[in-house]
Amino acid sequence: MIRAMIFAGLLALAGLTAPAGAQTTLQEANAVLFQQLKQVHRLSAAQMARVQEIFARSGFMGQGNPRITRHPMTPEQCRARIPSGGYANARNARICGDAYMAPLYDPRTQSASDARACIDQFEFPNIPCTYPVVWVKAKEAAEVCAAVGKRLCDAHEWEGACAGALEPPDYPFGAGSVAAMRSIHNRKYAGSAAWAYGPAFQRGVCAQNSEKSASCGGGGYNSCGSNTYPTGAFPGCVSKLGVYDQHGNAAEHMNLPMAPDQMTSRGSTKLGVTEMKGSWFIWDKYRAHPDWCRWRAPYWHGSRVMSSGSHENYHLGFRCCKTIK
């Protein structure tokens, strides 16, 4: 019953109708997702074919295993919570060339028109009041971003979007290892640690008061529900640059360059290593690690971004960036 209600809500958001007696399957839910992507982001037939190919090859990518996922909020409930004007922003759309993207810049010295890149306001599919796509490998995330004319963000871009000011990349490439680079970076920013919404962690602000499945032990597809909220359901969980859900909901794949020629922001397609950003949907109850904006995580499940064996799980998604100048 709950799965059918979720499916009906997704169909309504896409302007579709479920056939009589339909049961929610991953394939059906993804079909609705693909229709939403096509309608909202105006993807071409070739782009849609590529996105669908990546999903089909995975066999797991989607908004969670429909058999066990229990979302704590419906898309309809989400839409009742968002600001009266919605999340569309004509200025940002003009600068970024796509809906629901935010320019990346430093408000202390620049204006939005100075931005050279933009970031998705929401976790993929970057459509407010939809559930984040999870069970996605870093490689697949990079491929999907490329398929829709974007790219996986570099770590410093995600951090700047969260902190409300994009700062120049300052990766300590000479440090020699991910751990050494991380230590240098975190020491530099620890004294100014802040969250997207303010200088101190707060419960109840972001999409992080859901439940972990009782059967979820080792993180398997058939035991762990992706019990996420619809994106944008918490309007207060936003950075000064207008980027939502960087705390809670789904953690996010990013690119951590280990050399200058691995920066997506400089046109690299070979990329660096995986970096997991943000927290996930039970953070109000269980804070497993820090999640302030510029904090870089240990090299959990680490690999090259473009490795076919890069990590995937039930609370790990992604968002994309886009170079505009």
mmCIF file of C-alpha atoms in Angstrom:
data_model
loop_
_atom_site.group_PDB
_atom_site.id
_atom_site.type_symbol
_atom_site.label_atom_id
_atom_site.label_comp_id
_atom_site.label_asym_id
_atom_site.label_seq_id
_atom_site.Cartn_x
_atom_site.Cartn_y
_atom_site.Cartn_z
ATOM 1 C CA MET A 1 0.000 0.000 0.000
ATOM 2 C CA ILE A 2 2.741 2.484 0.961
ATOM 3 C CA ARG A 3 4.749 1.635 -2.151
ATOM 4 C CA ALA A 4 1.667 2.129 -4.300
ATOM 5 C CA MET A 5 1.031 5.533 -2.697
ATOM 6 C CA ILE A 6 4.626 6.587 -3.327
ATOM 7 C CA PHE A 7 4.382 5.461 -6.937
ATOM 8 C CA ALA A 8 1.109 7.322 -7.383
ATOM 9 C CA GLY A 9 2.712 10.468 -5.993
ATOM 10 C CA LEU A 10 5.622 10.178 -8.386
ATOM 11 C CA LEU A 11 3.269 9.655 -11.296
ATOM 12 C CA ALA A 12 1.215 12.680 -10.315
ATOM 13 C CA LEU A 13 4.335 14.831 -10.196
ATOM 14 C CA ALA A 14 5.189 13.715 -13.709
ATOM 15 C CA GLY A 15 1.629 14.182 -14.961
ATOM 16 C CA LEU A 16 1.210 10.446 -15.550
ATOM 17 C CA THR A 17 -1.383 7.893 -14.487
ATOM 18 C CA ALA A 18 -0.667 4.412 -13.135
ATOM 19 C CA PRO A 19 -2.328 1.471 -14.882
ATOM 20 C CA ALA A 20 -5.012 -0.325 -12.868
ATOM 21 C CA GLY A 21 -3.514 -2.741 -10.362
ATOM 22 C CA ALA A 22 0.039 -1.521 -10.984
ATOM 23 C CA GLN A 23 2.732 -2.457 -8.486
ATOM 24 C CA THR A 24 5.767 -0.271 -7.937
ATOM 25 C CA THR A 25 8.972 -1.763 -9.309
ATOM 26 C CA LEU A 26 12.349 -0.159 -9.792
ATOM 27 C CA GLN A 27 11.778 -0.091 -13.535
ATOM 28 C CA GLU A 28 8.392 1.622 -13.158
ATOM 29 C CA ALA A 29 9.726 4.192 -10.716
ATOM 30 C CA ASN A 30 12.666 4.897 -13.014
ATOM 31 C CA ALA A 31 10.301 5.330 -15.959
ATOM 32 C CA VAL A 32 8.587 8.130 -14.034
ATOM 33 C CA LEU A 33 11.967 9.604 -13.148
ATOM 34 C CA PHE A 34 13.034 9.612 -16.799
ATOM 35 C CA GLN A 35 9.824 11.394 -17.783
ATOM 36 C CA GLN A 36 10.443 14.043 -15.127
ATOM 37 C CA LEU A 37 14.006 14.559 -16.366
ATOM 38 C CA LYS A 38 12.813 14.972 -19.936
ATOM 39 C CA GLN A 39 10.066 17.431 -19.022
ATOM 40 C CA VAL A 40 11.877 19.595 -16.478
ATOM 41 C CA HIS A 41 15.386 19.674 -17.940
ATOM 42 C CA ARG A 42 14.313 19.416 -21.586
ATOM 43 C CA LEU A 43 16.745 16.632 -22.359
ATOM 44 C CA SER A 44 17.131 15.523 -25.950
ATOM 45 C CA ALA A 45 16.331 12.026 -27.156
ATOM 46 C CA ALA A 46 20.057 11.260 -27.311
ATOM 47 C CA GLN A 47 20.608 12.507 -23.764
ATOM 48 C CA MET A 48 17.689 10.494 -22.442
ATOM 49 C CA ALA A 49 18.911 7.366 -24.230
ATOM 50 C CA ARG A 50 22.335 7.749 -22.618
ATOM 51 C CA VAL A 51 20.889 8.300 -19.135
ATOM 52 C CA GLN A 52 18.646 5.250 -19.499
ATOM 53 C CA GLU A 53 21.585 3.168 -20.705
ATOM 54 C CA ILE A 54 23.606 4.043 -17.587
ATOM 55 C CA PHE A 55 20.681 3.179 -15.292
ATOM 56 C CA ALA A 56 20.010 -0.094 -17.112
ATOM 57 C CA ARG A 57 23.633 -1.146 -16.919
ATOM 58 C CA SER A 58 23.618 -0.587 -13.165
ATOM 59 C CA GLY A 59 20.500 -2.582 -12.348
ATOM 60 C CA PHE A 60 20.251 -0.816 -8.963
ATOM 61 C CA MET A 61 20.272 2.927 -9.645
ATOM 62 C CA GLY A 62 17.060 4.655 -8.705
ATOM 63 C CA GLN A 63 15.366 6.303 -5.748
ATOM 64 C CA GLY A 64 15.782 3.264 -3.539
ATOM 65 C CA ASN A 65 14.623 -0.347 -3.552
ATOM 66 C CA PRO A 66 10.819 0.071 -3.778
ATOM 67 C CA ARG A 67 10.182 -3.150 -1.865
ATOM 68 C CA ILE A 68 11.700 -1.907 1.374
ATOM 69 C CA THR A 69 12.084 1.873 1.088
ATOM 70 C CA ARG A 70 9.796 3.868 3.386
ATOM 71 C CA HIS A 71 9.958 7.587 2.583
ATOM 72 C CA PRO A 72 8.852 9.736 5.567
ATOM 73 C CA MET A 73 7.250 12.378 3.319
ATOM 74 C CA THR A 74 5.390 12.319 0.020
ATOM 75 C CA PRO A 75 6.009 14.676 -2.917
ATOM 76 C CA GLU A 76 2.596 16.249 -2.248
ATOM 77 C CA GLN A 77 3.541 16.983 1.360
ATOM 78 C CA CYS A 78 6.814 18.462 0.132
ATOM 79 C CA ARG A 79 5.080 20.787 -2.316
ATOM 80 C CA ALA A 80 2.915 22.103 0.521
ATOM 81 C CA ARG A 81 6.070 23.120 2.417
ATOM 82 C CA ILE A 82 8.066 24.961 -0.231
ATOM 83 C CA PRO A 83 7.994 28.773 -0.505
ATOM 84 C CA SER A 84 5.002 30.262 -2.304
ATOM 85 C CA GLY A 85 7.148 31.387 -5.224
ATOM 86 C CA GLY A 86 8.702 27.952 -5.628
ATOM 87 C CA TYR A 87 12.357 27.371 -6.324
ATOM 88 C CA ALA A 88 12.560 28.638 -9.898
ATOM 89 C CA ASN A 89 14.958 31.579 -10.285
ATOM 90 C CA ALA A 90 14.982 33.453 -13.595
ATOM 91 C CA ARG A 91 18.362 35.081 -12.971
ATOM 92 C CA ASN A 92 20.037 31.791 -12.142
ATOM 93 C CA ALA A 93 18.436 30.055 -15.117
ATOM 94 C CA ARG A 94 19.730 32.803 -17.391
ATOM 95 C CA ILE A 95 23.266 32.569 -15.982
ATOM 96 C CA CYS A 96 23.424 28.777 -15.748
ATOM 97 C CA GLY A 97 21.391 27.848 -18.821
ATOM 98 C CA ASP A 98 19.302 25.265 -16.969
ATOM 99 C CA ALA A 99 16.597 25.073 -14.348
ATOM 100 C CA TYR A 100 17.420 24.669 -10.659
ATOM 101 C CA MET A 101 21.110 25.542 -10.776
ATOM 102 C CA ALA A 102 22.946 28.116 -8.653
ATOM 103 C CA PRO A 103 25.942 30.220 -9.771
ATOM 104 C CA LEU A 104 29.159 29.547 -7.884
ATOM 105 C CA TYR A 105 30.992 32.700 -6.838
ATOM 106 C CA ASP A 106 32.300 34.610 -3.817
ATOM 107 C CA PRO A 107 29.757 37.268 -2.750
ATOM 108 C CA ARG A 108 32.497 39.089 -0.842
ATOM 109 C CA THR A 109 34.201 40.137 -4.076
ATOM 110 C CA GLN A 110 31.938 39.044 -6.947
ATOM 111 C CA SER A 111 28.373 39.047 -8.212
ATOM 112 C CA ALA A 112 26.440 36.087 -9.598
ATOM 113 C CA SER A 113 27.179 37.228 -13.152
ATOM 114 C CA ASP A 114 30.899 36.682 -12.466
ATOM 115 C CA ALA A 115 30.354 32.953 -11.912
ATOM 116 C CA ARG A 116 32.306 30.590 -14.134
ATOM 117 C CA ALA A 117 30.402 27.513 -12.975
ATOM 118 C CA CYS A 118 27.040 26.506 -11.527
ATOM 119 C CA ILE A 119 25.918 23.689 -9.241
ATOM 120 C CA ASP A 120 22.612 21.809 -9.015
ATOM 121 C CA GLN A 121 20.425 23.239 -6.278
ATOM 122 C CA PHE A 122 19.190 19.746 -5.391
ATOM 123 C CA GLU A 123 20.490 16.195 -5.411
ATOM 124 C CA PHE A 124 20.008 14.440 -8.754
ATOM 125 C CA PRO A 125 17.562 14.448 -10.518
ATOM 126 C CA ASN A 126 17.757 18.112 -9.448
ATOM 127 C CA ILE A 127 13.981 18.532 -9.418
ATOM 128 C CA PRO A 128 12.349 19.822 -6.216
ATOM 129 C CA CYS A 129 10.069 17.401 -4.373
ATOM 130 C CA THR A 130 11.550 14.271 -5.955
ATOM 131 C CA TYR A 131 13.578 11.640 -4.125
ATOM 132 C CA PRO A 132 17.361 11.564 -4.644
ATOM 133 C CA VAL A 133 18.847 8.931 -6.917
ATOM 134 C CA VAL A 134 20.957 6.491 -4.880
ATOM 135 C CA TRP A 135 22.705 3.152 -5.396
ATOM 136 C CA VAL A 136 24.943 4.960 -7.858
ATOM 137 C CA LYS A 137 28.678 4.434 -8.284
ATOM 138 C CA ALA A 138 30.965 7.460 -8.579
ATOM 139 C CA LYS A 139 31.708 6.447 -12.170
ATOM 140 C CA GLU A 140 28.001 6.291 -12.976
ATOM 141 C CA ALA A 141 27.414 9.672 -11.345
ATOM 142 C CA ALA A 142 30.135 11.201 -13.521
ATOM 143 C CA GLU A 143 28.643 9.528 -16.591
ATOM 144 C CA VAL A 144 25.114 10.753 -15.862
ATOM 145 C CA CYS A 145 26.340 14.308 -15.292
ATOM 146 C CA ALA A 146 28.164 14.177 -18.625
ATOM 147 C CA ALA A 147 25.077 12.745 -20.342
ATOM 148 C CA VAL A 148 22.983 15.766 -19.327
ATOM 149 C CA GLY A 149 25.648 18.285 -20.344
ATOM 150 C CA LYS A 150 27.202 18.772 -16.932
ATOM 151 C CA ARG A 151 30.054 17.264 -14.906
ATOM 152 C CA LEU A 152 30.755 15.876 -11.457
ATOM 153 C CA CYS A 153 31.777 18.700 -9.139
ATOM 154 C CA ASP A 154 35.249 19.126 -7.717
ATOM 155 C CA ALA A 155 35.295 18.936 -3.910
ATOM 156 C CA HIS A 156 36.051 22.639 -3.443
ATOM 157 C CA GLU A 157 33.015 23.601 -5.552
ATOM 158 C CA TRP A 158 30.607 21.608 -3.364
ATOM 159 C CA GLU A 159 32.268 23.067 -0.266
ATOM 160 C CA GLY A 160 31.980 26.626 -1.565
ATOM 161 C CA ALA A 161 28.337 26.105 -2.487
ATOM 162 C CA CYS A 162 27.662 24.930 1.062
ATOM 163 C CA ALA A 163 29.730 27.592 2.827
ATOM 164 C CA GLY A 164 28.198 30.367 0.726
ATOM 165 C CA ALA A 165 31.405 31.485 -0.969
ATOM 166 C CA LEU A 166 33.406 29.747 -3.688
ATOM 167 C CA GLU A 167 37.092 30.100 -2.877
ATOM 168 C CA PRO A 168 39.965 29.391 -5.291
ATOM 169 C CA PRO A 169 41.021 25.725 -5.401
ATOM 170 C CA ASP A 170 43.820 25.155 -2.926
ATOM 171 C CA TYR A 171 44.402 21.410 -3.060
ATOM 172 C CA PRO A 172 47.767 20.621 -1.418
ATOM 173 C CA PHE A 173 48.832 18.368 -4.284
ATOM 174 C CA GLY A 174 52.370 18.009 -2.995
ATOM 175 C CA ALA A 175 51.233 16.343 0.236
ATOM 176 C CA GLY A 176 51.522 12.913 -1.368
ATOM 177 C CA SER A 177 48.373 11.113 -0.205
ATOM 178 C CA VAL A 178 44.644 11.558 0.280
ATOM 179 C CA ALA A 179 45.079 11.380 4.063
ATOM 180 C CA ALA A 180 47.807 14.012 4.124
ATOM 181 C CA MET A 181 45.846 16.333 1.841
ATOM 182 C CA ARG A 182 42.758 15.871 3.983
ATOM 183 C CA SER A 183 44.629 16.655 7.192
ATOM 184 C CA ILE A 184 46.091 19.870 5.793
ATOM 185 C CA HIS A 185 42.721 20.985 4.440
ATOM 186 C CA ASN A 186 40.717 20.232 7.597
ATOM 187 C CA ARG A 187 43.230 21.975 9.855
ATOM 188 C CA LYS A 188 42.986 25.073 7.672
ATOM 189 C CA TYR A 189 39.195 25.311 7.911
ATOM 190 C CA ALA A 190 38.426 23.814 11.337
ATOM 191 C CA GLY A 191 38.415 27.207 13.025
ATOM 192 C CA SER A 192 35.747 28.531 10.651
ATOM 193 C CA ALA A 193 33.584 25.395 10.549
ATOM 194 C CA ALA A 194 29.998 26.180 9.589
ATOM 195 C CA TRP A 195 26.904 24.565 8.095
ATOM 196 C CA ALA A 196 24.959 25.738 5.063
ATOM 197 C CA TYR A 197 22.291 27.309 7.294
ATOM 198 C CA GLY A 198 24.557 28.831 9.946
ATOM 199 C CA PRO A 199 27.563 28.609 12.275
ATOM 200 C CA ALA A 200 26.375 25.676 14.421
ATOM 201 C CA PHE A 201 24.768 22.291 13.816
ATOM 202 C CA GLN A 202 21.003 22.232 14.371
ATOM 203 C CA ARG A 203 18.527 19.371 14.459
ATOM 204 C CA GLY A 204 15.236 19.732 12.649
ATOM 205 C CA VAL A 205 16.544 22.040 9.932
ATOM 206 C CA CYS A 206 17.426 19.505 7.237
ATOM 207 C CA ALA A 207 16.116 16.222 5.844
ATOM 208 C CA GLN A 208 17.700 14.059 8.501
ATOM 209 C CA ASN A 209 15.097 12.800 10.935
ATOM 210 C CA SER A 210 14.096 9.665 8.999
ATOM 211 C CA GLU A 211 14.664 6.071 10.109
ATOM 212 C CA LYS A 212 17.146 3.392 9.144
ATOM 213 C CA SER A 213 15.518 0.119 8.103
ATOM 214 C CA ALA A 214 15.423 -2.365 10.988
ATOM 215 C CA SER A 215 16.852 -4.998 8.627
ATOM 216 C CA CYS A 216 19.754 -2.779 7.541
ATOM 217 C CA GLY A 217 22.959 -4.308 8.859
ATOM 218 C CA GLY A 218 25.638 -4.574 6.230
ATOM 219 C CA GLY A 219 24.089 -2.124 3.785
ATOM 220 C CA GLY A 220 22.621 -4.541 1.226
ATOM 221 C CA TYR A 221 20.151 -3.599 -1.502
ATOM 222 C CA ASN A 222 17.540 -6.013 -0.183
ATOM 223 C CA SER A 223 17.905 -5.013 3.457
ATOM 224 C CA CYS A 224 18.433 -1.233 3.489
ATOM 225 C CA GLY A 225 15.675 1.129 2.433
ATOM 226 C CA SER A 226 16.627 4.507 0.995
ATOM 227 C CA ASN A 227 14.313 6.294 3.407
ATOM 228 C CA THR A 228 14.975 9.764 2.048
ATOM 229 C CA TYR A 229 12.833 12.892 1.967
ATOM 230 C CA PRO A 230 11.838 14.704 -1.215
ATOM 231 C CA THR A 231 14.483 17.232 -2.188
ATOM 232 C CA GLY A 232 13.776 20.791 -1.093
ATOM 233 C CA ALA A 233 11.291 19.662 1.558
ATOM 234 C CA PHE A 234 13.214 21.680 4.160
ATOM 235 C CA PRO A 235 13.448 25.250 2.825
ATOM 236 C CA GLY A 236 15.667 26.302 5.732
ATOM 237 C CA CYS A 237 18.337 23.768 4.745
ATOM 238 C CA VAL A 238 19.885 26.114 2.198
ATOM 239 C CA SER A 239 23.186 27.890 1.736
ATOM 240 C CA LYS A 240 23.669 31.573 1.025
ATOM 241 C CA LEU A 241 24.193 30.648 -2.628
ATOM 242 C CA GLY A 242 20.789 28.955 -2.764
ATOM 243 C CA VAL A 243 21.867 25.293 -2.678
ATOM 244 C CA TYR A 244 19.679 22.820 -0.756
ATOM 245 C CA ASP A 245 20.031 19.518 1.106
ATOM 246 C CA GLN A 246 23.804 19.499 1.462
ATOM 247 C CA HIS A 247 23.235 18.158 4.971
ATOM 248 C CA GLY A 248 21.005 15.120 5.409
ATOM 249 C CA ASN A 249 18.954 13.243 2.798
ATOM 250 C CA ALA A 250 21.669 11.559 0.675
ATOM 251 C CA ALA A 251 25.424 11.815 0.963
ATOM 252 C CA GLU A 252 27.001 12.818 -2.346
ATOM 253 C CA HIS A 253 29.788 11.702 -4.655
ATOM 254 C CA MET A 254 32.354 14.356 -5.589
ATOM 255 C CA ASN A 255 35.666 14.404 -7.408
ATOM 256 C CA LEU A 256 38.800 14.921 -5.299
ATOM 257 C CA PRO A 257 41.633 15.790 -7.693
ATOM 258 C CA MET A 258 45.080 14.508 -6.782
ATOM 259 C CA ALA A 259 46.776 16.629 -9.458
ATOM 260 C CA PRO A 260 45.826 19.765 -11.419
ATOM 261 C CA ASP A 261 44.980 17.726 -14.519
ATOM 262 C CA GLN A 262 42.290 15.816 -12.575
ATOM 263 C CA MET A 263 40.075 18.848 -11.872
ATOM 264 C CA THR A 264 36.709 18.726 -13.597
ATOM 265 C CA SER A 265 36.510 22.498 -13.155
ATOM 266 C CA ARG A 266 39.491 22.726 -15.516
ATOM 267 C CA GLY A 267 38.052 20.324 -18.065
ATOM 268 C CA SER A 268 39.466 16.984 -16.883
ATOM 269 C CA THR A 269 37.568 13.858 -17.858
ATOM 270 C CA LYS A 270 39.910 11.346 -16.233
ATOM 271 C CA LEU A 271 39.207 12.776 -12.746
ATOM 272 C CA GLY A 272 40.773 11.989 -9.399
ATOM 273 C CA VAL A 273 39.574 9.919 -6.459
ATOM 274 C CA THR A 274 36.235 9.639 -4.700
ATOM 275 C CA GLU A 275 35.173 12.106 -2.035
ATOM 276 C CA MET A 276 31.903 11.632 -0.125
ATOM 277 C CA LYS A 277 30.200 14.849 0.912
ATOM 278 C CA GLY A 278 27.494 15.716 3.415
ATOM 279 C CA SER A 279 25.518 13.466 5.714
ATOM 280 C CA TRP A 280 22.379 11.386 5.306
ATOM 281 C CA PHE A 281 18.778 10.930 6.320
ATOM 282 C CA ILE A 282 19.133 9.876 9.997
ATOM 283 C CA TRP A 283 21.597 12.569 11.085
ATOM 284 C CA ASP A 284 19.305 14.092 13.704
ATOM 285 C CA LYS A 285 19.455 10.744 15.496
ATOM 286 C CA TYR A 286 22.935 9.465 14.633
ATOM 287 C CA ARG A 287 25.867 11.737 13.816
ATOM 288 C CA ALA A 288 28.538 9.322 12.645
ATOM 289 C CA HIS A 289 31.092 11.996 11.695
ATOM 290 C CA PRO A 290 31.382 15.776 11.239
ATOM 291 C CA ASP A 291 29.590 17.255 8.238
ATOM 292 C CA TRP A 292 30.430 20.961 8.260
ATOM 293 C CA CYS A 293 30.669 22.534 4.840
ATOM 294 C CA ARG A 294 34.387 22.429 4.127
ATOM 295 C CA TRP A 295 35.112 19.206 6.038
ATOM 296 C CA ARG A 296 36.705 16.450 3.962
ATOM 297 C CA ALA A 297 35.972 12.883 4.941
ATOM 298 C CA PRO A 298 38.379 9.982 5.407
ATOM 299 C CA TYR A 299 38.999 7.912 2.283
ATOM 300 C CA TRP A 300 36.007 5.638 2.938
ATOM 301 C CA HIS A 301 35.480 3.001 0.232
ATOM 302 C CA GLY A 302 38.016 4.992 -1.757
ATOM 303 C CA SER A 303 38.796 4.458 -5.422
ATOM 304 C CA ARG A 304 39.412 6.398 -8.581
ATOM 305 C CA VAL A 305 36.190 8.140 -9.557
ATOM 306 C CA MET A 306 36.151 6.410 -12.941
ATOM 307 C CA SER A 307 36.812 2.934 -11.518
ATOM 308 C CA SER A 308 34.121 0.404 -12.417
ATOM 309 C CA GLY A 309 34.303 -0.775 -8.811
ATOM 310 C CA SER A 310 33.637 2.585 -7.181
ATOM 311 C CA HIS A 311 31.320 2.537 -4.177
ATOM 312 C CA GLU A 312 27.510 2.583 -4.121
ATOM 313 C CA ASN A 313 24.981 2.302 -1.305
ATOM 314 C CA TYR A 314 21.478 3.109 -0.132
ATOM 315 C CA HIS A 315 22.157 6.644 1.130
ATOM 316 C CA LEU A 316 24.733 7.814 -1.406
ATOM 317 C CA GLY A 317 23.729 10.000 -4.329
ATOM 318 C CA PHE A 318 25.205 12.938 -6.238
ATOM 319 C CA ARG A 319 24.609 16.334 -7.793
ATOM 320 C CA CYS A 320 26.258 17.892 -10.837
ATOM 321 C CA CYS A 321 28.157 21.061 -11.696
ATOM 322 C CA LYS A 322 28.409 22.872 -15.010
ATOM 323 C CA THR A 323 31.131 25.069 -16.464
ATOM 324 C CA ILE A 324 29.559 28.147 -18.050
ATOM 325 C CA LYS A 325 32.564 30.333 -19.020
#
